XYZ file of C-alpha atoms in Angstrom:
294
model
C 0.000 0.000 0.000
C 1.396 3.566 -0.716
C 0.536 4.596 3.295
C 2.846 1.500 4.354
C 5.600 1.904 1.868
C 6.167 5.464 4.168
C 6.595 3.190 6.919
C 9.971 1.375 6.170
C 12.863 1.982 7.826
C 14.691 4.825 8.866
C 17.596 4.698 6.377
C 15.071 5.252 4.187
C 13.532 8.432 5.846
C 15.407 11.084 4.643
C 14.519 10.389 0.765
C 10.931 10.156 1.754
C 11.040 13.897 2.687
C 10.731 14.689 -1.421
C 8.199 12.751 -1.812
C 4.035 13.760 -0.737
C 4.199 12.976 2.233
C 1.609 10.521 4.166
C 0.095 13.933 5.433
C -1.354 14.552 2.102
C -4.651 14.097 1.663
C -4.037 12.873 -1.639
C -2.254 9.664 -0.535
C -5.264 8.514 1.896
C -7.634 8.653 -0.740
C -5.828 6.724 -3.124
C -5.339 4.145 -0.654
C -8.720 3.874 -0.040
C -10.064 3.523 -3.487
C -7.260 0.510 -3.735
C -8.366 -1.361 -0.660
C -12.164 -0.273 -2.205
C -11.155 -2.201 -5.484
C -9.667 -4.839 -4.262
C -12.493 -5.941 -1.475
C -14.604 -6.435 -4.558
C -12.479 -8.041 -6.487
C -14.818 -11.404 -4.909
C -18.434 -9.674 -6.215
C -19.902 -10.787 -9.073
C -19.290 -10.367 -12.087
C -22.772 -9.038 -13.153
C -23.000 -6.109 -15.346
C -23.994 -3.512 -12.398
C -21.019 -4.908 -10.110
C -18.827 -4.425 -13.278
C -20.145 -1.042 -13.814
C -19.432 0.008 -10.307
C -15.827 -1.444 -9.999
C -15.405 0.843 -13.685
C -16.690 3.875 -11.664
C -14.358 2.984 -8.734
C -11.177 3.107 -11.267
C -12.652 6.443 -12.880
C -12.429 7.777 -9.560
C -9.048 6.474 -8.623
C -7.498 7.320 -11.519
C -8.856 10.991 -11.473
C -6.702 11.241 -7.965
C -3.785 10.032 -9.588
C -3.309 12.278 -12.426
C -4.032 15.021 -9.368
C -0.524 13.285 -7.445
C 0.974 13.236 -10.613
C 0.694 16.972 -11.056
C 2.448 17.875 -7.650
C 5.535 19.735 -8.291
C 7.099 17.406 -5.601
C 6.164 14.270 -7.548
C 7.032 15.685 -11.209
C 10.870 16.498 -9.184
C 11.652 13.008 -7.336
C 9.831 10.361 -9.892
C 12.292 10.597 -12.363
C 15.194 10.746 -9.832
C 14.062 7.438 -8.143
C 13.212 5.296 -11.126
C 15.941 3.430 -12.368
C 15.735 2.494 -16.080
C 14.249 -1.462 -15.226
C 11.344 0.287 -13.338
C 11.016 3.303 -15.593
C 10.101 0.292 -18.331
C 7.660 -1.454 -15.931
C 5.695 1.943 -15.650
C 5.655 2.470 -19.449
C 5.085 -1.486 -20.463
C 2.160 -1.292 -17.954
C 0.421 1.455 -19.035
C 1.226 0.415 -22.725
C -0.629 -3.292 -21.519
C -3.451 -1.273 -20.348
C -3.830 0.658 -23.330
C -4.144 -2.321 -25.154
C -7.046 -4.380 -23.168
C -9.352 -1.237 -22.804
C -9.107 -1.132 -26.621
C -9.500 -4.696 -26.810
C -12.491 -4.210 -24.375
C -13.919 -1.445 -26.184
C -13.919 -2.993 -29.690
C -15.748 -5.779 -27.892
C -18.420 -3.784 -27.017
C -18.900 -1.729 -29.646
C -19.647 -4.980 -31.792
C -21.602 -6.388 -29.640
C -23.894 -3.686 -29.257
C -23.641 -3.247 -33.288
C -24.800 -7.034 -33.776
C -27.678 -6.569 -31.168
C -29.021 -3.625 -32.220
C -28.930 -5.283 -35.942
C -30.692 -8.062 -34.487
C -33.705 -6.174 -33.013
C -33.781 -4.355 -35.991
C -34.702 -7.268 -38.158
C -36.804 -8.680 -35.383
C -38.933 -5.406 -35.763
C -39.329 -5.777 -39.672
C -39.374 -9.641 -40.072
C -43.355 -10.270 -40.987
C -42.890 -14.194 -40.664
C -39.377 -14.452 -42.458
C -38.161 -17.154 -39.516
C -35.815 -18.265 -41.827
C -34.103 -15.285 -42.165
C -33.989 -13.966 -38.536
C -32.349 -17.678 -38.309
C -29.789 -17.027 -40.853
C -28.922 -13.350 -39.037
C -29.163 -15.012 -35.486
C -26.052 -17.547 -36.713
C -24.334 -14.919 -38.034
C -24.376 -13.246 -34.661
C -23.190 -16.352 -32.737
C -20.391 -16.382 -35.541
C -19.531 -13.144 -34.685
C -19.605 -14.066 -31.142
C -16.959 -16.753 -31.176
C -14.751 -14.520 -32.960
C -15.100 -11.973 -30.492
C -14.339 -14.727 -27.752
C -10.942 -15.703 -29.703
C -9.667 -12.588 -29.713
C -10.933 -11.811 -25.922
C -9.503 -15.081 -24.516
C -6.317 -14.196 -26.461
C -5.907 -10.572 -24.546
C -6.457 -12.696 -21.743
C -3.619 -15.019 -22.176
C -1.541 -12.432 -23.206
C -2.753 -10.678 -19.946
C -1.925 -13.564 -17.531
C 1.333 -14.268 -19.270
C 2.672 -10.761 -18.993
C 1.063 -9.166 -15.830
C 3.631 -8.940 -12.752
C 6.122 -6.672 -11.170
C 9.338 -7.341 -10.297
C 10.309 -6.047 -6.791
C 13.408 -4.535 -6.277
C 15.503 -4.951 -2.819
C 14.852 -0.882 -2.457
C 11.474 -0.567 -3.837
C 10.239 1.454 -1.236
C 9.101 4.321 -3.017
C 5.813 5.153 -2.362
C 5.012 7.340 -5.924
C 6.077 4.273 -7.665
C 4.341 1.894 -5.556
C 1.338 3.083 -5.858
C 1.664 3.230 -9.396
C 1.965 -0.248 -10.070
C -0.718 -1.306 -7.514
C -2.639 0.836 -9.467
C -2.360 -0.668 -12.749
C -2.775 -4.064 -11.044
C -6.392 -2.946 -10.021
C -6.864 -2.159 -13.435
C -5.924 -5.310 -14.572
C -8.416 -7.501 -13.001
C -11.029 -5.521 -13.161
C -10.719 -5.473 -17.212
C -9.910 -8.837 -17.086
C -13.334 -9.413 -14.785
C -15.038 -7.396 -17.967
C -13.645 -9.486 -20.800
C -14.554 -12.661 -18.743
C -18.165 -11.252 -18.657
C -18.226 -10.603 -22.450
C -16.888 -14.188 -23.355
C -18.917 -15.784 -20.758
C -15.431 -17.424 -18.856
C -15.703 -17.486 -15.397
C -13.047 -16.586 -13.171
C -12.026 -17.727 -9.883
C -10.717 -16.034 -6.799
C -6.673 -14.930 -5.872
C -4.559 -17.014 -4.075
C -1.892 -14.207 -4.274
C -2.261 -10.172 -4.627
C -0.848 -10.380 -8.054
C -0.933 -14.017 -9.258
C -3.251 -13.846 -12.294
C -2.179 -16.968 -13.036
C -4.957 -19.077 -11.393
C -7.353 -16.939 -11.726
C -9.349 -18.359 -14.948
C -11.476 -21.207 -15.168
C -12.514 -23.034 -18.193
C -14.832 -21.384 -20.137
C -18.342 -22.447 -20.261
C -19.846 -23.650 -23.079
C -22.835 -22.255 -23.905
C -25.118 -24.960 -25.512
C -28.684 -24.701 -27.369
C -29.802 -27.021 -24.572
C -27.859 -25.566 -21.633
C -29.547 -22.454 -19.455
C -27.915 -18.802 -19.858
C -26.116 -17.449 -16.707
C -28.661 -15.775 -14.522
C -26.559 -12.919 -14.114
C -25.136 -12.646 -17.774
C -27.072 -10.879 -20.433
C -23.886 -12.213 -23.330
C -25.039 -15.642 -22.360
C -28.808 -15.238 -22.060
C -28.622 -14.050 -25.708
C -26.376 -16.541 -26.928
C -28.426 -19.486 -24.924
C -32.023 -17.897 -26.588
C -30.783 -17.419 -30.174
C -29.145 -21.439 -29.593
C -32.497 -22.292 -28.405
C -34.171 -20.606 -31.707
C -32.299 -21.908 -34.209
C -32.567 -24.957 -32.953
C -36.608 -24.672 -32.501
C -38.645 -25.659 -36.098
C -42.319 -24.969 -35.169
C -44.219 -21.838 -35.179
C -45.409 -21.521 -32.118
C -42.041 -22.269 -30.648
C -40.150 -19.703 -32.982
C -42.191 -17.248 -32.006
C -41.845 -17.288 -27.924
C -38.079 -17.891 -28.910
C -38.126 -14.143 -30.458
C -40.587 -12.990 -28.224
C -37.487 -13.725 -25.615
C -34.539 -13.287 -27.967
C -36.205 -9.287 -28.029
C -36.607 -9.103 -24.333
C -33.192 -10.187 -23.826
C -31.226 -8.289 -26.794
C -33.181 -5.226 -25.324
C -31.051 -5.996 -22.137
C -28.225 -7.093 -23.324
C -27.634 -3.622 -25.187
C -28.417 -1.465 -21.732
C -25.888 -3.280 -20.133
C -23.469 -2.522 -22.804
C -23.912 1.096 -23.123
C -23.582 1.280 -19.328
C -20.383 -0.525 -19.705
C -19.181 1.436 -22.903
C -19.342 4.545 -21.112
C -17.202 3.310 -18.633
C -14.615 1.925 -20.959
C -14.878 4.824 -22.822
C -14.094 6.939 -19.983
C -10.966 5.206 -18.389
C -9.376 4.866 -21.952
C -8.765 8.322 -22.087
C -8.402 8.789 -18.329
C -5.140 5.953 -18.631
C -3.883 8.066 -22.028
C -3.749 10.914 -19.779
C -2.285 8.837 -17.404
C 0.657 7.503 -19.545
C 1.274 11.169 -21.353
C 1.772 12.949 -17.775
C 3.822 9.741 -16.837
C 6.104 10.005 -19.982
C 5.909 13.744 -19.562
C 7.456 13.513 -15.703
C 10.299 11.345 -17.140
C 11.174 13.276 -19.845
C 12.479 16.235 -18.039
């Protein structure tokens, strides 16, 4: 935490005195948000709980670029990085750049594809067939989306993890890369959600090594997540295709409206969150690169 990295020992004190201080109001804050973060790092992974832990970063990340800005912090930051961490920092925020694109493309076609959907729901006068035809191409467009997802979240696992240093006891820097840990699991508890893999709790702070589960399959037989509007659409538009009677068809698009409808409020909730922490980490990395330069 950045409040116990001013704690270490006293050989350590007098380079502490360039940093903010624990007397800033700055550095309780920001260690509250973290501890905030990562006590729901357990919830579930429901769109709403999602949403919130995306408002929490917003938030955090907003009182970083404030630290950031402190004359104090601009002086000593480059001073105490030594080249190895200096690449951390940038890698990091490079990483991060990439998932909430990754996460934002993900969205944006999903949203695209549903709204397409309901669109051809609205105009179909009895063409079954060709809502059919649409619906597969949507579930096509799914497991591509998963691929790529499930790749970002390889590459995510493989690649996520700081090396500590024998002095890394600075509390700027520190915070820094607890902060882009946060970050990490919470987009990685967002692409889960979109490709339906569940995830399961920590064993270490950092370890995201464990933390995936296989991914369940979504079948035309199986029941949707209760909590997952990505799978309730997938499992209805399964159970459509699937269904060759009237009567059937037509409860199966009754319900594949009702739950595209839902599916697309989630995501726009979700997209404006993404949305908003994209740029907030850009701003993040320029005042970072910024800081070093000088």
């Amino acid at each position: 935490m950045v409040s116990s990295a001013l704690n270490q020992k006293s050989n350590f004190h007098a380079r502490s005195n360039s940093l903010p201080s624990r007397s800033h109001p700055l550095i309780p804050q920001i260690d509250e948000h973290l501890c905030r973060l990562k006590s729901n790092e357990a919830a579930s992974s429901s769109s709403p709980s999602i949403g919130e832990k995306l408002s929490g970063l917003r938030d955090l990340y907003e009182l970083v670029d404030s630290l950031l800005q402190l004359p104090l912090t601009q002086k000593s930051l480059p001073q105490w990085c030594n080249d190895k961490q200096v690449n951390e920092l940038l890698n990091g925020s490079l990483r991060l750049l990439d998932v909430c694109g990754v996460a934002k493309d993900a969205l944006l076609q999903a949203k695209e594809d549903s709204q397409e959907l309901q669109s051809i729901l609205r105009r179909r006068r009895g063409d079954d067939a060709g809502f059919r035809n649409e619906a597969k191409a949507y579930l096509a467009s799914r497991k591509k989306a998963k691929k790529l997802i499930n790749k970002s979240l390889r590459d995510l696992k493989s690649k996520c993890g700081f090396s500590y240093l024998e002095n890394d006891v600075e509390a700027t820097f520190s915070m820094l890369r607890e902060v882009e840990g946060v970050t990490f699991t919470v987009f990685e508890s967002l692409l889960s959600y979109i490709s339906g893999t569940k995830m399961q709790p920590k064993s270490t702070n950092w370890s995201l090594a464990s933390k995936l589960m296989h991914t369940k399959r979504i079948t035309c037989e199986g029941e949707a997540s209760k909590t997952n509007e990505f799978e309730k659409v997938d499992a209805v538009l399964c159970t459509l295709i699937g269904h060759k009677t009237r009567k059937s068809s037509n409860m199966s698009t009754e319900n594949a409206q009702i739950e595209l409808q839902k599916l697309e409020s989630s995501i726009q909730d979700l997209e404006d969150g993404v949305r908003c922490l994209l740029r907030l980490s850009i701003k993040t990395r320029v005042s970072i690169l910024n800081i070093l330069s000088h």
